[in-house]
Tab-separated table of C-alpha atoms and ligand atoms in Angstrom:
chain	number	residue	atom	x	y	z
A	1	MET	CA	111.742	104.882	100.620
A	2	LYS	CA	108.323	104.990	102.209
A	3	VAL	CA	106.792	107.702	104.367
A	4	ASP	CA	106.123	106.565	107.934
A	5	VAL	CA	103.170	108.233	109.618
A	6	LEU	CA	102.998	108.997	113.328
A	7	LEU	CA	99.669	110.010	114.813
A	8	GLY	CA	97.579	110.167	117.970
A	9	LEU	CA	94.875	107.543	118.484
A	10	GLN	CA	92.833	109.368	121.127
A	11	TRP	CA	91.750	112.984	121.682
A	12	GLY	CA	95.200	114.518	121.172
A	13	ASP	CA	98.103	115.156	123.585
A	14	GLU	CA	99.159	111.516	123.525
A	15	GLY	CA	102.848	112.491	123.486
A	16	LYS	CA	103.438	112.776	119.731
A	17	GLY	CA	106.065	115.523	120.123
A	18	LYS	CA	108.235	113.364	122.379
A	19	ILE	CA	108.139	110.362	120.043
A	20	VAL	CA	108.780	112.386	116.860
A	21	ASP	CA	111.835	113.812	118.598
A	22	VAL	CA	112.960	110.311	119.637
A	23	LEU	CA	112.450	108.758	116.197
A	24	ALA	CA	113.703	111.768	114.200
A	25	PRO	CA	117.348	110.611	113.953
A	26	ARG	CA	116.100	107.713	111.788
A	27	TYR	CA	114.646	110.148	109.246
A	28	GLN	CA	115.933	112.793	106.900
A	29	VAL	CA	112.643	114.664	106.618
A	30	VAL	CA	109.949	115.367	109.232
A	31	ALA	CA	106.727	116.902	107.889
A	32	ARG	CA	103.587	118.144	109.649
A	33	PHE	CA	100.534	117.343	107.520
A	34	GLN	CA	97.532	119.010	109.170
A	35	GLY	CA	96.293	121.161	112.026
A	36	GLY	CA	97.839	124.401	113.128
A	37	PRO	CA	98.588	126.253	116.347
A	38	ASN	CA	95.812	124.344	118.127
A	39	ALA	CA	98.538	121.696	118.491
A	40	GLY	CA	101.013	121.801	121.361
A	41	HIS	CA	103.761	119.186	121.046
A	42	THR	CA	106.102	118.941	124.042
A	43	LEU	CA	109.744	117.840	123.817
A	44	GLU	CA	111.997	117.349	126.834
A	45	PHE	CA	115.730	116.654	126.803
A	46	ASP	CA	118.851	117.824	128.648
A	47	GLY	CA	116.637	119.549	131.218
A	48	ILE	CA	114.945	121.629	128.509
A	49	LYS	CA	111.189	121.551	127.991
A	50	HIS	CA	109.947	123.016	124.733
A	51	VAL	CA	106.434	123.229	123.281
A	52	LEU	CA	106.000	123.469	119.497
A	53	HIS	CA	102.741	124.597	117.890
A	54	GLN	CA	103.436	125.154	114.196
A	55	ILE	CA	106.937	123.853	113.689
A	56	PRO	CA	107.586	120.121	113.178
A	57	SER	CA	109.063	118.266	116.148
A	58	GLY	CA	112.210	117.250	114.246
A	59	ILE	CA	113.540	120.808	114.515
A	60	PHE	CA	116.020	120.099	117.325
A	61	ARG	CA	117.852	117.514	115.200
A	62	SER	CA	120.205	119.589	113.105
A	63	GLU	CA	120.528	117.256	110.120
A	64	ILE	CA	116.794	116.999	109.429
A	65	GLN	CA	114.660	118.908	106.938
A	66	ASN	CA	111.431	120.028	108.604
A	67	ILE	CA	108.436	120.743	106.406
A	68	ILE	CA	105.157	122.488	107.182
A	69	GLY	CA	102.914	120.711	104.694
A	70	ASN	CA	100.074	121.964	102.495
A	71	GLY	CA	97.442	120.471	104.829
A	72	VAL	CA	98.492	122.766	107.679
A	73	VAL	CA	96.820	126.061	108.612
A	74	LEU	CA	99.581	128.526	109.437
A	75	ASP	CA	99.356	131.518	111.756
A	76	ALA	CA	102.259	133.789	110.807
A	77	ILE	CA	102.190	135.542	114.195
A	78	VAL	CA	102.481	132.269	116.134
A	79	PHE	CA	105.138	131.094	113.687
A	80	LYS	CA	107.244	134.239	114.226
A	81	ARG	CA	106.969	133.919	118.018
A	82	GLU	CA	107.984	130.273	117.855
A	83	ILE	CA	111.003	131.023	115.702
A	84	GLU	CA	112.048	133.789	118.089
A	85	ASN	CA	111.714	131.400	121.049
A	86	LEU	CA	114.014	128.938	119.284
A	87	ALA	CA	116.757	131.558	118.721
A	88	LYS	CA	118.618	130.566	121.910
A	89	TYR	CA	119.244	127.041	120.597
A	90	ASN	CA	121.332	128.181	117.592
A	91	LEU	CA	119.496	125.970	115.127
A	92	ASP	CA	119.851	126.456	111.378
A	93	LEU	CA	116.190	127.361	110.974
A	94	ALA	CA	116.535	129.174	107.665
A	95	GLY	CA	118.307	126.121	106.237
A	96	ASN	CA	116.192	123.338	107.767
A	97	LEU	CA	112.654	124.669	107.775
A	98	PHE	CA	110.476	124.624	104.658
A	99	ILE	CA	106.924	125.929	104.337
A	100	SER	CA	104.506	124.702	101.701
A	101	LYS	CA	103.226	127.511	99.480
A	102	LYS	CA	99.919	125.655	99.537
A	103	ALA	CA	99.507	125.763	103.325
A	104	SER	CA	96.508	127.895	104.325
A	105	LEU	CA	96.970	131.171	106.170
A	106	ILE	CA	95.174	131.908	109.424
A	107	LEU	CA	94.232	135.594	109.491
A	108	PRO	CA	93.590	137.545	112.714
A	109	THR	CA	89.870	137.598	111.879
A	110	HIS	CA	89.778	133.775	111.820
A	111	ALA	CA	90.491	133.703	115.565
A	112	LEU	CA	87.787	136.346	116.125
A	113	LEU	CA	85.321	134.285	114.090
A	114	ASP	CA	86.240	131.230	116.192
A	115	ALA	CA	85.352	133.214	119.322
A	116	ALA	CA	82.111	134.553	117.786
A	117	TYR	CA	80.952	131.068	116.735
A	118	GLU	CA	81.808	129.562	120.121
A	119	ARG	CA	79.997	132.362	121.984
A	120	SER	CA	76.899	131.857	119.848
A	121	LYS	CA	76.835	128.136	120.747
A	122	GLY	CA	76.461	128.810	124.483
A	123	ASP	CA	76.486	125.577	126.500
A	124	SER	CA	77.036	123.444	123.407
A	125	LYS	CA	80.348	125.110	122.548
A	126	ILE	CA	83.096	122.861	121.186
A	127	GLY	CA	85.765	124.106	123.556
A	128	SER	CA	87.948	125.204	120.650
A	129	THR	CA	91.460	126.462	121.315
A	130	LEU	CA	90.231	129.689	119.627
A	131	ARG	CA	93.251	129.755	117.336
A	132	GLY	CA	91.103	130.275	114.223
A	133	ILE	CA	91.510	126.693	113.010
A	134	GLY	CA	87.873	125.980	112.063
A	135	PRO	CA	87.277	129.303	110.255
A	136	ALA	CA	90.579	129.002	108.333
A	137	TYR	CA	89.718	125.486	107.105
A	138	GLN	CA	86.188	126.717	106.355
A	139	ASP	CA	87.606	129.379	104.018
A	140	LYS	CA	89.917	126.807	102.409
A	141	VAL	CA	87.023	124.485	101.600
A	142	ALA	CA	84.842	127.411	100.512
A	143	ARG	CA	87.638	128.320	98.059
A	144	LEU	CA	88.013	131.759	99.602
A	145	GLY	CA	91.150	131.267	101.668
A	146	LEU	CA	94.620	132.758	101.339
A	147	ARG	CA	97.646	130.524	101.100
A	148	VAL	CA	101.271	130.985	102.063
A	149	GLY	CA	102.222	131.436	98.397
A	150	ASP	CA	99.876	134.442	98.191
A	151	VAL	CA	102.163	136.508	100.408
A	152	LEU	CA	104.595	136.674	97.474
A	153	SER	CA	101.926	138.195	95.230
A	154	PRO	CA	102.093	141.978	94.610
A	155	ASN	CA	98.389	142.312	95.400
A	156	PHE	CA	98.476	140.316	98.650
A	157	ALA	CA	97.151	143.321	100.627
A	158	ASP	CA	94.111	143.553	98.302
A	159	LYS	CA	93.402	139.834	98.639
A	160	TYR	CA	93.705	140.158	102.392
A	161	LYS	CA	91.320	143.114	102.524
A	162	LYS	CA	88.706	141.382	100.398
A	163	LEU	CA	88.600	138.363	102.693
A	164	VAL	CA	88.706	140.399	105.898
A	165	ASP	CA	85.830	142.579	104.661
A	166	ALA	CA	83.786	139.406	104.215
A	167	HIS	CA	84.760	138.297	107.740
A	168	LYS	CA	83.664	141.664	109.155
A	169	VAL	CA	80.164	141.154	107.753
A	170	ILE	CA	79.932	137.851	109.649
A	171	LEU	CA	81.395	139.351	112.833
A	172	ASP	CA	78.845	142.187	112.628
A	173	PHE	CA	76.080	139.618	112.226
A	174	TYR	CA	77.232	137.982	115.479
A	175	SER	CA	77.537	141.439	117.123
A	176	PHE	CA	81.179	140.642	117.801
A	177	ASP	CA	83.183	143.782	118.526
A	178	TYR	CA	86.472	143.606	116.645
A	179	ALA	CA	87.302	147.313	116.453
A	180	ALA	CA	89.351	147.337	119.665
A	181	VAL	CA	91.611	144.409	118.815
A	182	LEU	CA	91.859	144.135	115.057
A	183	PRO	CA	94.188	147.080	114.190
A	184	GLN	CA	97.012	145.846	116.467
A	185	ALA	CA	96.507	142.241	115.343
A	186	GLU	CA	96.727	143.306	111.695
A	187	GLU	CA	99.933	145.224	112.335
A	188	ASN	CA	101.416	142.117	113.967
A	189	PHE	CA	100.147	139.950	111.117
A	190	PHE	CA	101.789	141.987	108.337
A	191	ALA	CA	105.049	142.192	110.292
A	192	ALA	CA	104.941	138.400	110.769
A	193	VAL	CA	104.247	137.840	107.066
A	194	GLU	CA	107.355	139.880	106.192
A	195	PHE	CA	109.339	137.873	108.759
A	196	MET	CA	108.107	134.603	107.265
A	197	LYS	CA	109.560	135.519	103.862
A	198	GLN	CA	113.104	134.735	105.055
A	199	PHE	CA	112.130	131.026	105.163
A	200	LYS	CA	111.977	128.734	102.173
A	201	MET	CA	108.477	128.693	100.712
A	202	VAL	CA	108.338	125.648	98.507
A	203	ASP	CA	106.139	123.320	96.501
A	204	SER	CA	106.514	120.805	99.299
A	205	GLU	CA	104.853	117.969	97.382
A	206	TYR	CA	107.876	118.048	95.044
A	207	VAL	CA	110.348	118.302	97.911
A	208	ILE	CA	108.817	115.273	99.628
A	209	ASN	CA	108.341	113.132	96.521
A	210	ASP	CA	111.884	113.960	95.374
A	211	ALA	CA	113.131	112.935	98.807
A	212	ILE	CA	111.256	109.623	98.527
A	213	ALA	CA	112.679	109.049	95.030
A	214	GLU	CA	116.208	109.721	96.326
A	215	GLY	CA	115.756	107.009	98.941
A	216	LYS	CA	115.437	109.417	101.866
A	217	THR	CA	113.334	108.540	104.881
A	218	VAL	CA	110.341	110.722	105.723
A	219	LEU	CA	108.284	110.880	108.918
A	220	ALA	CA	104.831	112.480	108.701
A	221	GLU	CA	103.865	114.070	112.040
A	222	GLY	CA	100.173	114.196	112.870
A	223	ALA	CA	98.545	116.717	115.154
A	224	GLN	CA	95.461	116.236	117.353
A	225	GLY	CA	94.134	112.654	117.432
A	226	SER	CA	91.850	110.265	115.574
A	227	LEU	CA	88.872	110.906	117.866
A	228	LEU	CA	89.078	114.595	116.878
A	229	ASP	CA	89.047	113.776	113.141
A	230	ILE	CA	86.517	115.793	111.136
A	231	ASP	CA	84.919	112.643	109.649
A	232	PHE	CA	85.488	109.943	112.257
A	233	GLY	CA	85.812	111.853	115.536
A	234	SER	CA	83.069	112.589	118.044
A	235	TYR	CA	81.385	115.072	115.699
A	236	PRO	CA	80.665	117.955	116.155
A	237	PHE	CA	83.177	118.015	119.034
A	238	VAL	CA	86.142	117.626	116.706
A	239	THR	CA	88.758	119.727	114.994
A	240	SER	CA	88.410	120.762	111.346
A	241	SER	CA	91.059	118.607	109.679
A	242	THR	CA	91.727	115.008	108.694
A	243	THR	CA	93.819	113.803	111.613
A	244	MET	CA	93.974	110.185	110.460
A	245	ALA	CA	96.651	108.500	108.337
A	246	ALA	CA	94.852	109.388	105.090
A	247	GLY	CA	95.436	113.044	106.010
A	248	ALA	CA	99.159	112.492	105.485
A	249	CYS	CA	98.445	111.806	101.791
A	250	THR	CA	96.290	114.890	101.211
A	251	GLY	CA	98.307	117.027	103.598
A	252	LEU	CA	101.670	116.302	101.975
A	253	GLY	CA	100.833	115.257	98.426
A	254	ILE	CA	101.994	111.649	98.685
A	255	SER	CA	100.317	108.548	97.337
A	256	PRO	CA	98.725	105.970	99.678
A	257	SER	CA	101.184	103.430	98.300
A	258	ALA	CA	104.033	105.597	99.633
A	259	VAL	CA	102.937	105.050	103.238
A	260	GLY	CA	105.068	102.582	105.205
A	261	GLU	CA	104.736	102.198	108.968
A	262	VAL	CA	101.825	103.821	110.769
A	263	PHE	CA	102.847	104.514	114.377
A	264	GLY	CA	99.782	104.845	116.576
A	265	ILE	CA	100.415	106.651	119.844
A	266	PHE	CA	98.136	106.293	122.851
A	267	LYS	CA	98.241	107.114	126.524
A	268	ALA	CA	97.820	104.227	128.971
A	269	TYR	CA	94.654	106.092	129.977
A	270	CYS	CA	92.576	108.777	128.203
A	271	THR	CA	92.426	112.560	128.286
A	272	ARG	CA	90.365	115.124	126.469
A	273	VAL	CA	90.448	118.955	126.440
A	274	GLY	CA	87.311	120.845	125.533
A	275	SER	CA	83.743	119.585	125.311
A	276	GLY	CA	82.315	116.383	123.872
A	277	PRO	CA	81.595	112.795	124.840
A	278	PHE	CA	84.088	110.836	126.922
A	279	PRO	CA	82.557	107.517	128.073
A	280	THR	CA	85.318	106.517	130.525
A	281	GLU	CA	85.766	109.970	132.063
A	282	LEU	CA	86.494	110.020	135.808
A	283	LEU	CA	84.701	112.944	137.374
A	284	GLU	CA	85.715	112.414	140.995
A	285	GLU	CA	88.977	112.140	142.902
A	286	THR	CA	90.454	109.313	140.800
A	287	GLY	CA	90.298	111.644	137.776
A	288	GLU	CA	91.856	114.470	139.780
A	289	LYS	CA	94.651	112.140	140.939
A	290	MET	CA	95.323	111.165	137.312
A	291	ARG	CA	95.337	114.833	136.257
A	292	GLN	CA	97.819	115.817	138.970
A	293	GLU	CA	100.041	112.775	138.492
A	294	GLY	CA	100.089	113.150	134.691
A	295	ARG	CA	100.301	116.969	134.827
A	296	GLU	CA	97.335	116.965	132.518
A	297	PHE	CA	97.049	120.637	131.657
A	298	GLY	CA	96.904	121.749	128.011
A	299	ALA	CA	100.220	122.565	126.299
A	300	THR	CA	98.464	125.204	124.155
A	301	THR	CA	95.772	126.709	126.377
A	302	GLY	CA	96.767	125.555	129.885
A	303	ARG	CA	93.241	124.196	130.430
A	304	PRO	CA	92.871	121.169	132.757
A	305	ARG	CA	92.507	118.024	130.673
A	306	ARG	CA	89.600	115.727	131.473
A	307	CYS	CA	90.918	112.277	132.488
A	308	GLY	CA	89.562	108.718	132.351
A	309	TRP	CA	90.473	105.046	131.939
A	310	LEU	CA	91.712	103.528	128.697
A	311	ASP	CA	88.881	102.936	126.204
A	312	LEU	CA	89.489	99.872	124.004
A	313	PRO	CA	86.449	100.218	121.696
A	314	ALA	CA	87.674	103.736	120.853
A	315	LEU	CA	91.266	102.561	120.463
A	316	LYS	CA	90.293	99.641	118.218
A	317	TYR	CA	88.303	102.044	116.059
A	318	ALA	CA	91.282	104.394	115.712
A	319	ILE	CA	93.588	101.467	114.851
A	320	MET	CA	91.128	100.315	112.185
A	321	ILE	CA	90.672	103.642	110.392
A	322	ASN	CA	94.396	104.357	110.404
A	323	GLY	CA	95.805	100.943	109.513
A	324	VAL	CA	98.187	101.199	112.463
A	325	THR	CA	101.189	98.864	112.194
A	326	GLN	CA	102.880	99.570	115.557
A	327	LEU	CA	101.602	100.907	118.851
A	328	ILE	CA	103.434	103.238	121.202
A	329	MET	CA	102.083	103.464	124.750
A	330	MET	CA	102.715	106.695	126.650
A	331	LYS	CA	102.635	107.913	130.247
A	332	VAL	CA	102.620	104.456	131.794
A	333	ASP	CA	104.457	105.938	134.806
A	334	VAL	CA	101.339	107.944	135.660
A	335	LEU	CA	99.430	104.747	136.478
A	336	THR	CA	102.031	103.747	139.084
A	337	VAL	CA	100.019	105.483	141.817
A	338	PHE	CA	96.932	103.303	141.318
A	339	ASP	CA	96.471	99.934	143.053
A	340	ASN	CA	93.681	99.072	140.626
A	341	ILE	CA	93.860	99.946	136.927
A	342	ARG	CA	90.732	99.749	134.810
A	343	VAL	CA	90.367	99.215	131.075
A	344	CYS	CA	87.050	99.616	129.253
A	345	THR	CA	86.711	96.539	127.035
A	346	HIS	CA	83.118	97.036	125.817
A	347	TYR	CA	80.149	99.339	125.968
A	348	ARG	CA	76.762	98.186	127.241
A	349	LEU	CA	73.982	99.609	125.057
A	350	PRO	CA	70.501	100.560	126.392
A	351	ASP	CA	69.054	97.194	125.268
A	352	GLY	CA	71.651	95.372	127.383
A	353	THR	CA	73.848	94.114	124.533
A	354	LEU	CA	77.618	94.436	124.700
A	355	THR	CA	79.623	95.875	121.842
A	356	ASP	CA	83.257	96.729	121.238
A	357	GLN	CA	82.349	99.065	118.375
A	358	LEU	CA	81.827	102.815	118.644
A	359	PRO	CA	78.149	103.785	118.391
A	360	TYR	CA	77.210	106.361	115.724
A	361	ASP	CA	76.553	109.033	118.313
A	362	LEU	CA	78.529	108.929	121.532
A	363	CYS	CA	76.999	112.276	122.473
A	364	ASP	CA	73.735	110.754	123.682
A	365	ASN	CA	75.616	109.151	126.613
A	366	THR	CA	73.884	105.789	126.275
A	367	ALA	CA	77.066	103.715	125.897
A	368	GLU	CA	77.978	102.530	129.380
A	369	PRO	CA	81.594	101.338	129.729
A	370	VAL	CA	82.247	97.778	130.900
A	371	TYR	CA	85.601	97.454	132.668
A	372	LYS	CA	88.249	94.825	133.275
A	373	ASP	CA	90.407	95.417	136.358
A	374	PHE	CA	94.159	94.977	136.610
A	375	ALA	CA	96.383	94.993	139.674
A	376	GLY	CA	98.666	98.036	139.640
A	377	TRP	CA	102.472	97.692	139.871
A	378	GLN	CA	102.903	100.521	142.378
A	379	GLN	CA	106.671	100.672	141.958
A	380	SER	CA	108.667	103.317	140.167
A	381	LEU	CA	109.534	102.708	136.520
A	382	ASP	CA	112.331	105.298	136.624
A	383	GLY	CA	115.451	104.163	134.866
A	384	ILE	CA	113.929	101.002	133.348
A	385	ARG	CA	114.969	100.750	129.694
A	386	ASP	CA	114.741	97.021	129.245
A	387	PHE	CA	111.364	95.373	128.683
A	388	ASP	CA	112.498	92.301	130.590
A	389	ALA	CA	112.881	94.458	133.707
A	390	ILE	CA	109.310	95.741	133.908
A	391	PRO	CA	107.103	94.710	136.866
A	392	GLU	CA	104.995	91.604	136.242
A	393	GLN	CA	101.723	93.532	136.656
A	394	LEU	CA	102.761	95.923	133.878
A	395	LEU	CA	103.766	92.955	131.737
A	396	ALA	CA	100.279	91.468	132.214
A	397	TYR	CA	98.728	94.829	131.209
A	398	VAL	CA	100.886	95.077	128.058
A	399	LYS	CA	100.224	91.474	127.040
A	400	PHE	CA	96.483	91.933	127.494
A	401	LEU	CA	96.478	95.058	125.313
A	402	GLU	CA	98.560	93.443	122.580
A	403	ALA	CA	96.229	90.444	122.467
A	404	GLU	CA	93.132	92.673	122.353
A	405	LEU	CA	94.522	95.110	119.807
A	406	GLN	CA	96.375	92.505	117.735
A	407	LEU	CA	99.403	94.766	117.363
A	408	PRO	CA	102.822	95.000	118.975
A	409	ILE	CA	103.517	97.796	121.452
A	410	THR	CA	107.044	98.666	120.353
A	411	PHE	CA	107.770	101.558	122.726
A	412	ILE	CA	106.588	102.190	126.271
A	413	SER	CA	107.141	105.712	127.555
A	414	THR	CA	107.767	106.182	131.263
A	415	GLY	CA	108.398	109.922	131.604
A	416	PRO	CA	108.513	113.199	129.653
A	417	ASP	CA	112.239	113.044	128.897
A	418	ARG	CA	113.642	111.724	125.615
A	419	GLU	CA	115.486	109.025	127.570
A	420	ALA	CA	112.498	107.734	129.558
A	421	LEU	CA	111.562	105.022	127.104
A	422	ILE	CA	111.435	101.233	127.015
A	423	THR	CA	112.184	100.007	123.500
A	424	ARG	CA	110.941	96.596	122.439
A	425	GLU	CA	111.744	96.565	118.783
A	426	THR	CA	114.188	93.718	119.143
A	427	THR	CA	112.235	91.569	121.592
A	428	ALA	CA	109.872	88.870	120.430
A	429	LEU	CA	106.469	90.463	120.081
A	430	LEU	CA	102.974	89.098	120.369
A	431	ASN	CA	104.033	85.815	121.966
B	1	LIG	P1	101.320	115.869	121.989
B	1	LIG	O1	100.386	116.995	121.680
B	1	LIG	O2	100.777	114.548	121.538
B	1	LIG	O3	102.713	116.101	121.486
B	1	LIG	O4	101.398	115.795	123.579
B	1	LIG	P2	101.535	117.034	124.589
B	1	LIG	O5	102.909	117.549	124.530
B	1	LIG	O6	100.424	118.011	124.394
B	1	LIG	O7	101.216	116.333	125.972
B	1	LIG	C1	101.966	115.278	126.450
B	1	LIG	C2	102.536	115.674	127.827
B	1	LIG	O8	102.988	114.523	128.490
B	1	LIG	C3	103.719	116.588	127.735
B	1	LIG	O9	103.752	117.422	128.861
B	1	LIG	C4	104.911	115.621	127.761
B	1	LIG	O10	106.096	116.204	128.240
B	1	LIG	C5	104.396	114.593	128.705
B	1	LIG	N1	104.860	113.219	128.473
B	1	LIG	C6	105.168	112.591	127.308
B	1	LIG	N2	105.452	111.291	127.519
B	1	LIG	C7	105.314	111.093	128.850
B	1	LIG	C8	105.436	109.951	129.699
B	1	LIG	O11	105.711	108.842	129.260
B	1	LIG	N3	105.216	110.142	131.030
B	1	LIG	C9	104.889	111.348	131.553
B	1	LIG	N4	104.672	111.426	132.868
B	1	LIG	N5	104.747	112.444	130.785
B	1	LIG	C10	104.953	112.315	129.452
B	2	LIG	P1	97.793	118.163	119.839
B	2	LIG	O1	98.400	118.155	118.450
B	2	LIG	C1	94.207	118.126	122.313
B	2	LIG	C2	90.638	120.087	120.697
B	2	LIG	C3	90.169	121.347	121.382
B	2	LIG	C4	88.675	121.264	121.116
B	2	LIG	C5	88.630	120.678	119.710
B	2	LIG	C6	88.497	121.719	118.609
B	2	LIG	O2	98.591	118.923	120.834
B	2	LIG	O3	97.452	116.775	120.271
B	2	LIG	P2	90.069	123.566	117.544
B	2	LIG	O4	90.954	124.591	118.184
B	2	LIG	O5	90.789	122.612	116.666
B	2	LIG	O6	88.875	124.184	116.889
B	2	LIG	O7	89.476	122.718	118.789
B	2	LIG	O8	89.838	119.973	119.528
B	2	LIG	N1	92.051	120.116	120.244
B	2	LIG	C7	93.042	119.444	120.856
B	2	LIG	N2	93.030	118.692	121.975
B	2	LIG	N3	95.340	118.255	121.589
B	2	LIG	C8	95.358	118.980	120.457
B	2	LIG	O9	96.437	119.023	119.638
B	2	LIG	C9	94.182	119.648	120.057
B	2	LIG	N4	93.856	120.461	119.022
B	2	LIG	C10	92.549	120.729	119.151
B	2	LIG	O10	90.469	121.316	122.767
B	2	LIG	O11	88.070	120.337	121.982
B	3	LIG	MG1	99.408	118.570	122.664
């Protein structure tokens, strides 16, 4: 069988956790392929709301193998806390959760380095989640990093000390005081590493390729979103991993020819946490209304998310670089409160020309969005499961997007709960 990839097409927080949880019963394996505890994936069902940071979102489905892939950066302390928070659900975590030996370890000093680098940037800071993501990937690429498999080595403590000593030199250079916090963090880290050893540490590329060979179905779960990708995002305001579909190959050890469906998830509007360009951002009360209505506050850091209208040039770009085969539109219910819904179809460049391509540098703020207006539906979507029952204004919005994006929108999400979903897989699409 093929590996289906599910990823965010915007700046993260599109609702990936909800959709992985919904689709998981169709799969036997769910595998995270990049990112780390900067991710916050929310699942809601049976009145329970749960946020996952390190653990794949298939974990609540008891028959599924969940894999933390080699492309992930793993914080053992966050991992331990997450496992402890899941204890009340009586899941077979030891049986169903696998960690790649090749996943990179986030050390306590990586988070301190994140803070030191951000502080040194002043007003041009990235707005990182400060979880140590960038510094951990930096060490991986510099061929200095520690990996999950290293914790099984008898000289793990020596390897740890060597790397942390190098980090201390950098922290001293930035005059970053670590003495007060590091000893406790290190104690927690070594306790968490011991805790982690009760889980299966595997060569996950074999586990996944064996699963494919046995005809099992695999879903690769992306974190962040395409506009935060290290190569194709709004650099330097990006994360430090490959968030696009190609990242599933390097982050799990599968061949490009093994990829089947690519599910691209987007909100019916846009949000962004942290700094960086956002052409359709709404800075006044419309943005605040969207934030309140969509409860747009970060699942990892609690920060208010910046809000704005849907950006088609950005979405088309994300669809192109990922080879998306199906679209999933999220949080449509949030737009119910607006009588007029705007969609950015093009950017106007300083010389007056219109383009629907992303300029090289969005940071210079010269791309001015050009909007098309849609009448809002202004009626509750609660309880609607059938596409034929949606308001005509929403139908017009969906049809317009499908024609522009040249892809079917196969699911429309109308609320945080697992059940709040309109499924269109069986209806005639693109007609
Ligand atoms: P992820 O990082 O892509 O998994 O997304 P997050 O969990 O960070 O953010 C999505 C938020 O929107 C969460 O609070 C979800 O519970 C919520 N959510 C998901 N789908 C919908 C939807 O269709 N409507 C509404 N109102 N909320 C949703
Ligand atoms: P999920 O998987 C939204 C953003 C941060 C910051 C930038 C770099 O929940 O969609 P980092 O900590 O990676 O150095 O931060 O990327 N960011 C996210 N924004 N959702 C996420 O993950 C994010 N992970 C990182 O806010 O702007
Ligand atoms: Mg999130």
